[in-house]
Tab-separated table of C-alpha atoms and ligand atoms in Angstrom:
chain	number	residue	atom	x	y	z
A	248	UNK	CA	-64.454	-49.898	0.249
A	249	UNK	CA	-64.576	-46.171	-0.197
A	250	UNK	CA	-65.455	-45.370	-3.776
A	251	UNK	CA	-63.837	-41.988	-3.618
A	252	UNK	CA	-64.732	-39.827	-6.536
A	253	UNK	CA	-61.093	-38.969	-7.171
A	254	UNK	CA	-60.587	-41.628	-9.764
A	255	UNK	CA	-63.968	-40.929	-11.292
A	256	UNK	CA	-63.454	-37.322	-12.168
A	257	UNK	CA	-60.469	-37.831	-14.436
A	258	UNK	CA	-60.816	-36.088	-17.784
A	259	UNK	CA	-60.708	-39.347	-19.671
A	260	UNK	CA	-63.206	-41.580	-17.896
A	261	UNK	CA	-62.241	-44.693	-19.860
A	262	UNK	CA	-59.998	-46.109	-17.216
A	263	UNK	CA	-59.356	-49.074	-15.002
A	264	UNK	CA	-62.658	-48.704	-13.214
A	265	UNK	CA	-64.274	-51.947	-12.361
A	266	UNK	CA	-67.960	-51.567	-11.687
A	267	UNK	CA	-69.576	-54.198	-9.512
A	268	UNK	CA	-73.276	-54.801	-9.017
A	269	UNK	CA	-74.797	-55.994	-5.781
A	270	UNK	CA	-78.234	-57.437	-5.116
A	271	UNK	CA	-80.592	-55.096	-3.297
A	272	UNK	CA	-81.579	-58.088	-1.152
A	273	UNK	CA	-77.901	-58.426	-0.176
A	274	UNK	CA	-77.943	-62.232	-0.083
A	275	UNK	CA	-75.966	-62.822	-3.303
A	276	UNK	CA	-72.377	-62.282	-4.392
A	277	UNK	CA	-71.373	-59.135	-6.268
A	278	UNK	CA	-71.036	-59.501	-10.030
A	279	UNK	CA	-69.716	-57.484	-12.951
A	280	UNK	CA	-71.793	-56.038	-15.796
A	281	UNK	CA	-71.466	-59.200	-17.863
A	282	UNK	CA	-72.794	-61.440	-15.107
A	283	UNK	CA	-75.578	-59.026	-14.206
A	284	UNK	CA	-76.684	-58.871	-17.838
A	285	UNK	CA	-76.646	-62.625	-18.341
A	286	UNK	CA	-78.429	-63.366	-15.066
A	287	UNK	CA	-81.002	-60.571	-15.152
A	288	UNK	CA	-81.919	-61.072	-11.519
A	289	UNK	CA	-79.640	-62.007	-8.625
A	290	UNK	CA	-79.942	-65.551	-7.219
A	291	UNK	CA	-81.650	-64.114	-4.115
A	292	UNK	CA	-84.303	-62.606	-6.453
A	293	UNK	CA	-83.073	-59.081	-5.747
A	294	UNK	CA	-82.454	-56.453	-8.401
A	295	UNK	CA	-78.866	-55.615	-9.228
A	296	UNK	CA	-77.673	-52.131	-8.306
A	297	UNK	CA	-74.359	-50.460	-9.226
A	298	UNK	CA	-71.767	-50.485	-6.448
A	299	UNK	CA	-71.248	-46.761	-6.815
A	300	UNK	CA	-72.733	-43.996	-8.942
A	301	UNK	CA	-70.104	-42.606	-11.306
A	302	UNK	CA	-69.639	-38.833	-11.204
A	303	UNK	CA	-69.486	-37.172	-14.607
A	304	UNK	CA	-66.452	-35.028	-15.125
A	305	UNK	CA	-67.063	-31.309	-15.051
A	306	UNK	CA	-65.868	-30.743	-18.604
A	307	UNK	CA	-68.338	-33.282	-19.905
A	308	UNK	CA	-71.262	-31.850	-17.956
A	309	UNK	CA	-70.484	-28.398	-19.312
A	310	UNK	CA	-69.882	-29.304	-22.933
A	311	UNK	CA	-71.778	-32.470	-23.738
A	312	UNK	CA	-74.235	-30.520	-25.861
A	313	UNK	CA	-71.399	-30.165	-28.379
A	314	UNK	CA	-71.089	-33.943	-28.655
A	315	UNK	CA	-72.952	-36.388	-30.886
A	316	UNK	CA	-75.594	-38.659	-29.350
A	317	UNK	CA	-73.240	-41.594	-29.853
A	318	UNK	CA	-70.418	-39.959	-27.961
A	319	UNK	CA	-72.710	-38.917	-25.136
A	320	UNK	CA	-74.139	-42.407	-24.858
A	321	UNK	CA	-70.679	-43.941	-24.824
A	322	UNK	CA	-69.392	-41.613	-22.119
A	323	UNK	CA	-72.473	-42.178	-19.954
A	324	UNK	CA	-72.587	-45.974	-20.163
A	325	UNK	CA	-68.883	-46.803	-20.201
A	326	UNK	CA	-68.309	-46.658	-16.410
A	327	UNK	CA	-71.199	-49.086	-15.899
A	328	UNK	CA	-69.818	-51.557	-18.405
A	329	UNK	CA	-66.274	-51.325	-17.080
A	330	UNK	CA	-63.846	-53.735	-18.646
A	331	UNK	CA	-66.446	-56.311	-19.678
A	332	UNK	CA	-66.710	-54.971	-23.235
A	333	UNK	CA	-63.741	-53.531	-25.153
A	334	UNK	CA	-63.992	-49.872	-26.047
A	335	UNK	CA	-64.317	-50.266	-29.807
A	336	UNK	CA	-67.058	-52.878	-29.459
A	337	UNK	CA	-68.954	-50.791	-26.926
A	338	UNK	CA	-68.767	-47.873	-29.338
A	339	UNK	CA	-70.307	-49.982	-32.079
A	340	UNK	CA	-73.046	-51.253	-29.736
A	341	UNK	CA	-73.872	-47.745	-28.631
A	342	UNK	CA	-74.016	-46.382	-32.161
A	343	UNK	CA	-76.379	-49.188	-33.193
A	344	UNK	CA	-78.495	-48.388	-30.114
A	345	UNK	CA	-78.992	-44.667	-30.741
A	346	UNK	CA	-79.262	-44.819	-34.514
A	347	UNK	CA	-82.584	-43.009	-34.797
A	348	UNK	CA	-83.574	-39.381	-34.166
A	349	UNK	CA	-84.726	-38.322	-30.686
A	350	UNK	CA	-85.910	-34.758	-31.277
A	351	UNK	CA	-87.184	-32.291	-28.700
A	352	UNK	CA	-90.325	-30.749	-30.209
A	353	UNK	CA	-92.034	-27.661	-28.849
A	354	UNK	CA	-95.746	-28.267	-28.252
A	355	UNK	CA	-96.813	-24.911	-26.788
A	356	UNK	CA	-95.360	-22.083	-24.705
A	357	UNK	CA	-94.745	-24.258	-21.631
A	358	UNK	CA	-94.269	-27.813	-22.896
A	359	UNK	CA	-91.702	-29.555	-25.108
A	360	UNK	CA	-91.946	-33.201	-26.097
A	361	UNK	CA	-88.896	-35.455	-26.269
A	362	UNK	CA	-89.993	-37.917	-28.960
A	363	UNK	CA	-88.669	-41.353	-28.092
A	364	UNK	CA	-90.784	-43.192	-30.663
A	365	UNK	CA	-88.765	-42.972	-33.859
A	366	UNK	CA	-87.207	-46.425	-33.429
A	367	UNK	CA	-88.409	-49.571	-35.185
A	368	UNK	CA	-91.190	-50.524	-32.781
A	369	UNK	CA	-92.290	-46.938	-32.114
A	370	UNK	CA	-91.691	-46.880	-28.366
A	371	UNK	CA	-88.831	-45.933	-26.080
A	372	UNK	CA	-88.247	-49.553	-25.090
A	373	UNK	CA	-86.330	-49.913	-28.371
A	374	UNK	CA	-83.282	-48.282	-26.801
A	375	UNK	CA	-83.003	-50.652	-23.847
A	376	UNK	CA	-83.807	-53.720	-25.942
A	377	UNK	CA	-81.271	-52.855	-28.641
A	378	UNK	CA	-78.524	-52.173	-26.131
A	379	UNK	CA	-79.180	-55.311	-24.124
A	380	UNK	CA	-79.401	-57.574	-27.174
A	381	UNK	CA	-76.047	-56.453	-28.461
A	382	UNK	CA	-74.328	-56.726	-25.083
A	383	UNK	CA	-75.732	-60.203	-24.575
A	384	UNK	CA	-74.747	-61.142	-28.134
A	385	UNK	CA	-71.193	-60.141	-27.306
A	386	UNK	CA	-71.143	-61.942	-23.956
A	387	UNK	CA	-72.383	-65.282	-25.301
A	388	UNK	CA	-69.873	-65.533	-28.116
A	389	UNK	CA	-67.628	-67.805	-26.056
A	390	UNK	CA	-70.534	-69.814	-24.657
A	391	UNK	CA	-70.702	-73.466	-25.669
A	392	UNK	CA	-74.487	-73.696	-25.421
A	393	UNK	CA	-76.730	-71.550	-27.569
A	394	UNK	CA	-78.491	-68.930	-25.456
A	395	UNK	CA	-82.274	-68.804	-25.370
A	396	UNK	CA	-83.957	-65.605	-24.276
A	397	UNK	CA	-87.400	-66.353	-22.902
A	398	UNK	CA	-89.894	-63.564	-22.367
A	399	UNK	CA	-93.617	-63.149	-21.737
A	400	UNK	CA	-95.258	-60.017	-23.073
A	401	UNK	CA	-98.552	-58.219	-22.744
A	402	UNK	CA	-97.703	-56.226	-25.857
A	403	UNK	CA	-94.941	-53.659	-26.158
A	404	UNK	CA	-91.989	-55.421	-24.579
A	405	UNK	CA	-92.236	-58.360	-26.973
A	406	UNK	CA	-91.976	-56.178	-30.055
A	407	UNK	CA	-88.986	-54.246	-28.767
A	408	UNK	CA	-87.208	-57.440	-27.699
A	409	UNK	CA	-87.990	-59.195	-31.001
A	410	UNK	CA	-86.692	-56.280	-33.023
A	411	UNK	CA	-83.677	-55.761	-30.762
A	412	UNK	CA	-82.515	-59.390	-30.925
A	413	UNK	CA	-83.432	-60.002	-34.546
A	414	UNK	CA	-80.444	-61.480	-36.371
A	415	UNK	CA	-78.146	-61.457	-33.288
A	416	UNK	CA	-75.900	-64.547	-33.662
A	417	UNK	CA	-76.081	-67.463	-31.215
A	418	UNK	CA	-79.235	-66.241	-29.490
A	419	UNK	CA	-82.724	-67.673	-29.896
A	420	UNK	CA	-85.614	-65.587	-28.636
A	421	UNK	CA	-88.906	-67.148	-27.556
A	422	UNK	CA	-91.748	-64.726	-26.920
A	423	UNK	CA	-94.961	-65.856	-25.247
A	424	UNK	CA	-98.025	-63.705	-25.752
A	425	UNK	CA	-101.694	-64.155	-24.822
A	426	UNK	CA	-103.804	-65.027	-27.862
A	427	UNK	CA	-106.244	-62.286	-28.842
A	428	UNK	CA	-105.027	-59.928	-26.101
A	429	UNK	CA	-102.376	-57.922	-27.949
A	430	UNK	CA	-103.118	-55.420	-30.696
A	431	UNK	CA	-102.713	-56.334	-34.350
A	432	UNK	CA	-99.657	-54.079	-34.691
A	433	UNK	CA	-98.092	-55.631	-31.607
A	434	UNK	CA	-98.755	-59.153	-32.871
A	435	UNK	CA	-97.178	-58.361	-36.242
A	436	UNK	CA	-94.111	-56.963	-34.496
A	437	UNK	CA	-93.652	-60.279	-32.669
A	438	UNK	CA	-94.555	-62.795	-35.293
A	439	UNK	CA	-93.375	-61.618	-38.694
A	440	UNK	CA	-89.618	-61.439	-38.244
A	441	UNK	CA	-88.656	-65.133	-38.284
A	442	UNK	CA	-84.977	-66.137	-38.196
A	443	UNK	CA	-84.005	-66.390	-34.500
A	444	UNK	CA	-87.263	-64.893	-33.210
A	445	UNK	CA	-89.953	-67.425	-32.238
A	446	UNK	CA	-93.467	-66.240	-31.370
A	447	UNK	CA	-95.596	-68.467	-29.166
A	448	UNK	CA	-99.311	-67.723	-29.070
A	449	UNK	CA	-100.686	-68.981	-25.772
A	450	UNK	CA	-104.363	-69.840	-25.302
A	451	UNK	CA	-104.539	-67.977	-22.013
A	452	UNK	CA	-103.862	-64.683	-20.251
A	453	UNK	CA	-100.679	-62.647	-19.803
A	454	UNK	CA	-100.463	-64.005	-16.265
A	455	UNK	CA	-100.503	-67.563	-17.675
A	456	UNK	CA	-97.629	-66.647	-20.007
A	457	UNK	CA	-95.643	-65.212	-17.126
A	458	UNK	CA	-96.302	-68.267	-14.994
A	459	UNK	CA	-95.066	-70.581	-17.770
A	460	UNK	CA	-91.886	-68.537	-18.151
A	461	UNK	CA	-91.257	-68.583	-14.402
A	462	UNK	CA	-91.602	-72.361	-14.311
A	463	UNK	CA	-89.203	-72.724	-17.214
A	464	UNK	CA	-86.517	-70.844	-15.293
A	465	UNK	CA	-86.911	-73.188	-12.323
A	466	UNK	CA	-86.912	-76.410	-14.353
A	467	UNK	CA	-83.826	-78.615	-13.868
A	468	UNK	CA	-83.991	-80.507	-17.175
A	469	UNK	CA	-84.347	-77.322	-19.169
A	470	UNK	CA	-81.431	-75.642	-17.460
A	471	UNK	CA	-79.257	-78.646	-18.292
A	472	UNK	CA	-80.238	-78.582	-21.963
A	473	UNK	CA	-80.419	-74.851	-22.580
A	474	UNK	CA	-78.807	-71.667	-21.402
A	475	UNK	CA	-81.995	-69.787	-20.532
A	476	UNK	CA	-82.109	-66.083	-19.725
A	477	UNK	CA	-84.737	-63.354	-19.690
A	478	UNK	CA	-84.974	-59.965	-21.321
A	479	UNK	CA	-86.950	-58.603	-18.436
A	480	UNK	CA	-87.100	-54.838	-17.953
A	481	UNK	CA	-85.231	-55.107	-14.654
A	482	UNK	CA	-82.094	-56.253	-16.497
A	483	UNK	CA	-79.334	-53.682	-15.942
A	484	UNK	CA	-78.571	-53.683	-19.673
A	485	UNK	CA	-82.118	-52.507	-20.394
A	486	UNK	CA	-82.342	-50.149	-17.448
A	487	UNK	CA	-79.060	-48.209	-17.625
A	488	UNK	CA	-79.106	-46.990	-21.271
A	489	UNK	CA	-82.365	-45.170	-20.565
A	490	UNK	CA	-80.189	-42.514	-18.955
A	491	UNK	CA	-79.368	-41.352	-22.493
A	492	UNK	CA	-82.817	-39.778	-22.897
A	493	UNK	CA	-82.142	-37.257	-20.171
A	494	UNK	CA	-78.863	-36.142	-21.730
A	495	UNK	CA	-80.502	-35.831	-25.148
A	496	UNK	CA	-83.290	-33.768	-23.566
A	497	UNK	CA	-80.820	-31.476	-21.783
A	498	UNK	CA	-78.721	-31.137	-24.945
A	499	UNK	CA	-81.665	-29.729	-26.890
A	500	UNK	CA	-83.149	-27.685	-24.049
A	501	UNK	CA	-83.391	-24.080	-25.132
A	502	UNK	CA	-84.530	-22.704	-21.788
A	503	UNK	CA	-80.965	-22.733	-20.441
A	504	UNK	CA	-81.914	-20.048	-17.929
A	505	UNK	CA	-84.890	-22.059	-16.642
A	506	UNK	CA	-84.574	-24.974	-14.233
A	507	UNK	CA	-84.817	-28.243	-16.152
A	508	UNK	CA	-87.927	-30.219	-15.252
A	509	UNK	CA	-88.703	-33.524	-16.983
A	510	UNK	CA	-91.970	-35.427	-16.697
A	511	UNK	CA	-91.824	-39.175	-17.368
A	512	UNK	CA	-94.840	-41.404	-18.103
A	513	UNK	CA	-94.231	-44.188	-15.581
A	514	UNK	CA	-95.298	-47.782	-14.966
A	515	UNK	CA	-92.541	-50.066	-13.739
A	516	UNK	CA	-90.558	-46.828	-13.107
A	517	UNK	CA	-87.412	-48.122	-14.825
A	518	UNK	CA	-87.205	-45.133	-17.130
A	519	UNK	CA	-87.593	-42.477	-14.422
A	520	UNK	CA	-85.200	-44.404	-12.182
A	521	UNK	CA	-82.608	-44.047	-14.970
A	522	UNK	CA	-83.351	-40.306	-15.026
A	523	UNK	CA	-82.716	-40.076	-11.290
A	524	UNK	CA	-79.448	-41.936	-11.809
A	525	UNK	CA	-78.343	-39.467	-14.500
A	526	UNK	CA	-79.173	-36.646	-12.082
A	527	UNK	CA	-77.134	-38.276	-9.290
A	528	UNK	CA	-74.218	-38.556	-11.711
A	529	UNK	CA	-74.206	-34.810	-12.134
A	530	UNK	CA	-76.526	-34.037	-15.055
A	531	UNK	CA	-78.258	-30.819	-14.070
A	532	UNK	CA	-81.884	-31.790	-13.951
A	533	UNK	CA	-83.750	-29.811	-11.324
A	534	UNK	CA	-86.685	-32.075	-10.890
A	535	UNK	CA	-88.256	-35.236	-12.274
A	536	UNK	CA	-91.947	-36.072	-12.324
A	537	UNK	CA	-93.318	-39.616	-12.258
A	538	UNK	CA	-96.478	-39.245	-14.344
A	539	UNK	CA	-98.918	-42.036	-13.516
A	540	UNK	CA	-102.398	-43.047	-14.613
A	541	UNK	CA	-105.004	-44.395	-12.151
A	542	UNK	CA	-102.362	-46.852	-10.910
A	543	UNK	CA	-101.180	-44.472	-8.224
A	544	UNK	CA	-98.789	-46.425	-5.993
A	545	UNK	CA	-95.971	-43.937	-6.563
A	546	UNK	CA	-97.987	-40.719	-6.107
A	547	UNK	CA	-99.454	-42.064	-2.881
A	548	UNK	CA	-96.017	-43.119	-1.667
A	549	UNK	CA	-94.690	-39.609	-2.288
A	550	UNK	CA	-97.525	-38.251	-0.137
A	551	UNK	CA	-97.624	-40.791	2.667
A	552	UNK	CA	-94.187	-42.426	2.693
A	553	UNK	CA	-96.009	-45.775	2.713
A	554	UNK	CA	-95.459	-48.191	-0.155
A	555	UNK	CA	-98.690	-50.062	-0.766
A	556	UNK	CA	-98.719	-52.300	-3.860
A	557	UNK	CA	-102.121	-52.694	-5.470
A	558	UNK	CA	-103.806	-54.841	-8.043
A	559	UNK	CA	-103.365	-53.034	-11.359
A	560	UNK	CA	-106.378	-51.349	-12.963
A	561	UNK	CA	-106.905	-51.120	-16.728
A	562	UNK	CA	-106.535	-47.679	-18.319
A	563	UNK	CA	-106.081	-46.232	-21.815
A	564	UNK	CA	-102.358	-45.772	-21.112
A	565	UNK	CA	-102.037	-49.514	-20.609
A	566	UNK	CA	-98.235	-49.818	-20.704
A	567	UNK	CA	-98.344	-48.069	-17.324
A	568	UNK	CA	-100.976	-50.324	-15.739
A	569	UNK	CA	-98.660	-51.537	-13.004
A	570	UNK	CA	-99.746	-52.069	-9.401
A	571	UNK	CA	-96.356	-52.996	-7.919
A	572	UNK	CA	-93.613	-51.251	-9.922
A	573	UNK	CA	-90.587	-53.530	-10.043
A	574	UNK	CA	-87.935	-50.798	-10.201
A	575	UNK	CA	-89.232	-48.857	-7.213
A	576	UNK	CA	-86.781	-50.612	-4.881
A	577	UNK	CA	-83.970	-49.192	-6.994
A	578	UNK	CA	-85.258	-45.660	-6.410
A	579	UNK	CA	-85.391	-46.249	-2.657
A	580	UNK	CA	-81.891	-47.737	-2.754
A	581	UNK	CA	-80.527	-44.715	-4.607
A	582	UNK	CA	-81.893	-42.384	-1.920
A	583	UNK	CA	-81.024	-44.654	1.020
A	584	UNK	CA	-84.743	-44.831	1.791
A	585	UNK	CA	-84.717	-41.141	2.716
A	586	UNK	CA	-88.014	-39.811	1.493
A	587	UNK	CA	-87.097	-36.176	2.190
A	588	UNK	CA	-84.145	-36.420	-0.184
A	589	UNK	CA	-86.291	-38.189	-2.752
A	590	UNK	CA	-88.898	-35.435	-2.568
A	591	UNK	CA	-86.219	-32.897	-3.533
A	592	UNK	CA	-85.688	-34.778	-6.778
A	593	UNK	CA	-89.064	-36.280	-7.563
A	594	UNK	CA	-92.760	-35.458	-7.623
A	595	UNK	CA	-95.562	-37.685	-8.805
A	596	UNK	CA	-99.133	-37.207	-10.016
A	597	UNK	CA	-102.036	-39.424	-10.966
A	598	UNK	CA	-104.069	-38.577	-14.072
A	599	UNK	CA	-107.487	-40.024	-14.978
A	600	UNK	CA	-108.484	-41.423	-18.372
A	601	UNK	CA	-110.971	-38.562	-18.780
A	602	UNK	CA	-108.266	-35.931	-18.261
A	603	UNK	CA	-105.973	-37.858	-20.610
A	604	UNK	CA	-108.554	-37.940	-23.411
A	605	UNK	CA	-109.376	-34.291	-22.972
A	606	UNK	CA	-105.694	-33.367	-23.237
A	607	UNK	CA	-105.207	-35.425	-26.412
A	608	UNK	CA	-108.176	-33.666	-28.021
A	609	UNK	CA	-107.225	-30.168	-26.876
A	610	UNK	CA	-103.531	-30.351	-27.666
A	611	UNK	CA	-104.376	-31.616	-31.138
A	612	UNK	CA	-106.988	-28.932	-31.773
A	613	UNK	CA	-105.108	-26.025	-30.214
A	614	UNK	CA	-101.506	-26.816	-31.119
A	615	UNK	CA	-101.676	-29.401	-33.917
A	616	UNK	CA	-99.637	-31.869	-31.861
A	617	UNK	CA	-100.854	-35.433	-31.430
A	618	UNK	CA	-100.113	-37.006	-28.036
A	619	UNK	CA	-100.358	-40.710	-27.331
A	620	UNK	CA	-102.161	-41.621	-24.066
A	621	UNK	CA	-98.865	-42.131	-22.171
A	622	UNK	CA	-97.361	-38.873	-23.388
A	623	UNK	CA	-100.622	-37.133	-22.464
A	624	UNK	CA	-100.255	-38.315	-18.857
A	625	UNK	CA	-96.720	-36.901	-18.924
A	626	UNK	CA	-97.934	-33.620	-20.385
A	627	UNK	CA	-100.651	-33.148	-17.748
A	628	UNK	CA	-98.345	-34.045	-14.866
A	629	UNK	CA	-95.824	-31.517	-16.119
A	630	UNK	CA	-98.557	-28.892	-16.185
A	631	UNK	CA	-99.528	-29.649	-12.583
A	632	UNK	CA	-95.962	-29.335	-11.374
A	633	UNK	CA	-95.236	-26.116	-13.276
A	634	UNK	CA	-98.400	-24.521	-11.877
A	635	UNK	CA	-97.626	-25.650	-8.363
A	636	UNK	CA	-94.061	-24.327	-8.497
A	637	UNK	CA	-94.847	-21.300	-10.608
A	638	UNK	CA	-92.382	-22.291	-13.334
A	639	UNK	CA	-92.649	-21.317	-16.967
A	640	UNK	CA	-91.647	-24.374	-18.985
A	641	UNK	CA	-90.555	-28.001	-19.000
A	642	UNK	CA	-90.164	-31.230	-20.925
A	643	UNK	CA	-92.246	-34.409	-21.030
A	644	UNK	CA	-91.131	-37.707	-22.566
A	645	UNK	CA	-93.336	-38.943	-25.421
A	646	UNK	CA	-92.817	-42.678	-24.885
A	647	UNK	CA	-94.821	-44.114	-27.805
A	648	UNK	CA	-96.084	-43.114	-31.222
A	649	UNK	CA	-99.831	-42.276	-31.074
A	650	UNK	CA	-100.565	-44.756	-33.886
A	651	UNK	CA	-99.795	-47.598	-31.467
A	652	UNK	CA	-102.962	-46.572	-29.649
A	653	UNK	CA	-105.047	-45.640	-32.671
A	654	UNK	CA	-108.216	-47.143	-31.158
A	655	UNK	CA	-108.035	-44.549	-28.360
A	656	UNK	CA	-106.633	-41.631	-30.290
A	657	UNK	CA	-108.483	-41.692	-33.618
A	658	UNK	CA	-112.017	-41.222	-32.198
A	659	UNK	CA	-110.757	-38.271	-30.130
A	660	UNK	CA	-109.411	-36.357	-33.103
A	661	UNK	CA	-111.942	-37.669	-35.643
A	662	UNK	CA	-109.462	-38.844	-38.216
A	663	UNK	CA	-107.254	-41.795	-38.965
A	664	UNK	CA	-103.486	-41.820	-38.489
A	665	UNK	CA	-101.090	-43.276	-41.055
A	666	UNK	CA	-98.775	-46.064	-40.024
A	667	UNK	CA	-95.132	-44.990	-40.159
A	668	UNK	CA	-92.860	-46.919	-42.516
A	669	UNK	CA	-91.227	-49.514	-40.213
A	670	UNK	CA	-94.644	-50.716	-39.077
A	671	UNK	CA	-96.508	-50.381	-42.385
A	672	UNK	CA	-94.011	-52.816	-43.892
A	673	UNK	CA	-94.781	-55.459	-41.240
A	674	UNK	CA	-98.530	-55.320	-41.780
A	675	UNK	CA	-98.185	-57.105	-45.131
A	676	UNK	CA	-96.026	-59.918	-43.781
A	677	UNK	CA	-97.616	-63.205	-42.680
A	678	UNK	CA	-97.829	-64.008	-38.977
A	679	UNK	CA	-95.821	-67.077	-37.971
A	680	UNK	CA	-96.551	-68.292	-34.444
A	681	UNK	CA	-96.601	-71.601	-32.594
A	682	UNK	CA	-99.999	-72.140	-30.964
A	683	UNK	CA	-99.855	-73.518	-27.473
A	684	UNK	CA	-102.200	-74.328	-24.579
A	685	UNK	CA	-101.416	-72.490	-21.342
A	686	UNK	CA	-99.487	-75.349	-19.746
A	687	UNK	CA	-95.852	-75.543	-18.751
A	688	UNK	CA	-95.432	-79.038	-20.214
A	689	UNK	CA	-96.237	-77.745	-23.708
A	690	UNK	CA	-93.684	-74.966	-23.336
A	691	UNK	CA	-91.085	-77.430	-22.078
A	692	UNK	CA	-91.640	-79.784	-25.014
A	693	UNK	CA	-91.307	-76.891	-27.396
A	694	UNK	CA	-88.114	-75.536	-25.809
A	695	UNK	CA	-86.531	-78.986	-25.940
A	696	UNK	CA	-86.987	-78.994	-29.706
A	697	UNK	CA	-84.891	-75.813	-29.902
A	698	UNK	CA	-81.944	-77.234	-27.973
B	819	PLP	C1	-93.209	-49.330	-20.796
B	819	PLP	C2	-93.877	-48.030	-21.105
B	819	PLP	C3	-93.988	-46.994	-20.148
B	819	PLP	C4	-93.549	-47.176	-18.711
B	819	PLP	O1	-92.167	-47.202	-18.579
B	819	PLP	P1	-91.522	-47.710	-17.198
B	819	PLP	O2	-90.054	-47.667	-17.429
B	819	PLP	O3	-92.041	-49.111	-16.997
B	819	PLP	O4	-91.976	-46.806	-16.128
B	819	PLP	C5	-94.516	-45.782	-20.537
B	819	PLP	N1	-94.967	-45.594	-21.795
B	819	PLP	C6	-94.894	-46.553	-22.730
B	819	PLP	C7	-95.426	-46.282	-24.091
B	819	PLP	C8	-94.341	-47.805	-22.439
B	819	PLP	O5	-94.284	-48.771	-23.376
């Protein structure tokens, strides 16, 4: 079917549009937003992709900087949600999603930082997790079985998911994490909430946790007893709301006469893929930069056109230690696998730990601004691109609060950083976690007790 843009450019975009999602593997039926959110992944293991990319209406593109963050978010996400959530409920979901400040802060003469870390768990994943939890909460209201969200975490995802789903009716959340391998702050974020959030401390590695979760999804008995779903970062309801960041950046961009360049610290490349989507919809971003650490699959793809997944290597920006970024197929899909077109929109750089540390120290000393290791990779990649293209300024996304990585940051600046309020409060609460050996049978027994 020809998704002509005629219907999409109406002044009032809240219309009869009915967005469908197809699997990139093309072996599964098309679904609506509700189905895609509940399933996470298509039955053929492909990622869901929107059937067409909505075009923003010209009036909106011109004047969105006059609108509140809530209104912007609503207008951007509504076409993707279609008729699966009524307007007034979507408005409430969106306002609960963007209910914290996302300021653009000037760091020096060429760099501004979009601070995405003012949410409860101090990282940008709060936005996707909050949006998804509320959509899922709405979708399961008419479900006879209670829904159980099962997720394995190496650190940050668990906290954002726990906080996002906390207190959402009819949903239990079970978070598996590797004992002794997450930071104290991260562990507190998972294990102190209680209510519908259950922390499971596994005597094993992150890979063991992931393996246990995978087995649970394939288990017949469990799927009869429970309605199991995941809160994986490939879920469309976590991926799509990340587009908001790029509108909030553009809204606050003072260099209206300069081309807009945004550098994005990248791991699984979900965030930057959302930025590319916003650009395709008509937001005027000139160029995006995938800022990577030593895990350089994307930078080497942009050079060679060859996608070569690697084993991940450990770095100080560990939320980006990804050797086979799961959202990369979505980027290729968006550009019909045409690397020339992709290169118009995207550049990518790899930054070493040494460069990252040096930048954290220098930016703090010279400009009084404290970068976290991920933001520092974004900052340095922006610098490389601006120099290469002879441009005068740009934006990088600051994806986490530096205190989350205090063990890296504090020695570099020679002083300690205070915990912000939402986290300081958690540090005094007792950890409550179920201890478990790294075997699927223990997880199965435990899940059966929840049903
Ligand atoms: C998850 C994460 C990233 C990487 O985001 P992707 O969408 O996976 O590319 C970057 N920085 C921080 C702090 C993160 O937690």
